[in-house]
Amino acid sequence: KLEDYVEHDELFKAYPELRKATFRFNSTSEKTNGYYEPFNNKIVISDKYIKNIYNLSKTAIHEIQHAIQSIDGRAGGASTEYYKEQQSWYRFYAKSVNDFLKNNGLNDFAKASMQEVTDGKKTLENHWDDLKKWKEDIINEKGSAMIQSHYNSMLKYEKYMTDDAENLYFNTAGEIEAR
């Protein structure tokens, strides 16, 4: 239990559920120093820190903060691996949708639409709006339930493609607060 490792009356008074939190050392991936499991109320610290009191303390405090975030209902932590997985899903869904759109005339529509821009018949902004509408119409008209689902999932995961996984991790609200 956490109370066997941490002596902090004010902390346990403010967050009594932390007193009984499981506290363990375990092997972790090379880049993982520790983690908090909210559903199990468990803090795990990498066993590489058993004899390194500075990193052990620093990591324990960081993970205790994630436990507090969970108790308070605030944004929690993340991991680089989490963001890499989200990016992988985005690429999977995007490829599926892109293949479907190409097989249903995407290149022809885009080429004709860009020709209208070149001819001065519409603006580039109109081109992008028309292209988005065309994609949505084709997906809704001709797409199977699976393609529609992949498109919606692609839009959901798109936010994870704005940066590399490590920067996304370091800029997660819960990680910033726990530092």
PDB file of C-alpha atoms in Angstrom, residues 29-32 78-87 165 169:
ATOM      1  CA  SER A  29       9.611  -0.475 -21.112  1.00  0.00           C
ATOM      2  CA  GLU A  30      12.813   1.494 -21.425  1.00  0.00           C
ATOM      3  CA  LYS A  31      11.054   4.860 -21.714  1.00  0.00           C
ATOM      4  CA  THR A  32       8.472   4.192 -18.972  1.00  0.00           C
ATOM      5  CA  ALA A  78      -0.524   9.658 -21.125  1.00  0.00           C
ATOM      6  CA  SER A  79       2.412   7.934 -22.768  1.00  0.00           C
ATOM      7  CA  THR A  80       4.362   8.125 -25.975  1.00  0.00           C
ATOM      8  CA  GLU A  81       3.181   4.590 -26.741  1.00  0.00           C
ATOM      9  CA  TYR A  82      -0.446   5.721 -26.433  1.00  0.00           C
ATOM     10  CA  TYR A  83       0.042   8.443 -29.043  1.00  0.00           C
ATOM     11  CA  LYS A  84       1.957   6.124 -31.376  1.00  0.00           C
ATOM     12  CA  GLU A  85      -0.977   3.702 -31.221  1.00  0.00           C
ATOM     13  CA  GLN A  86      -3.471   6.499 -31.985  1.00  0.00           C
ATOM     14  CA  GLN A  87      -1.353   7.562 -34.963  1.00  0.00           C
ATOM     15  CA  ALA A 165       4.109  11.138 -30.271  1.00  0.00           C
ATOM     16  CA  TYR A 169       2.839  13.198 -24.616  1.00  0.00           C
TER      17      TYR A 169
END
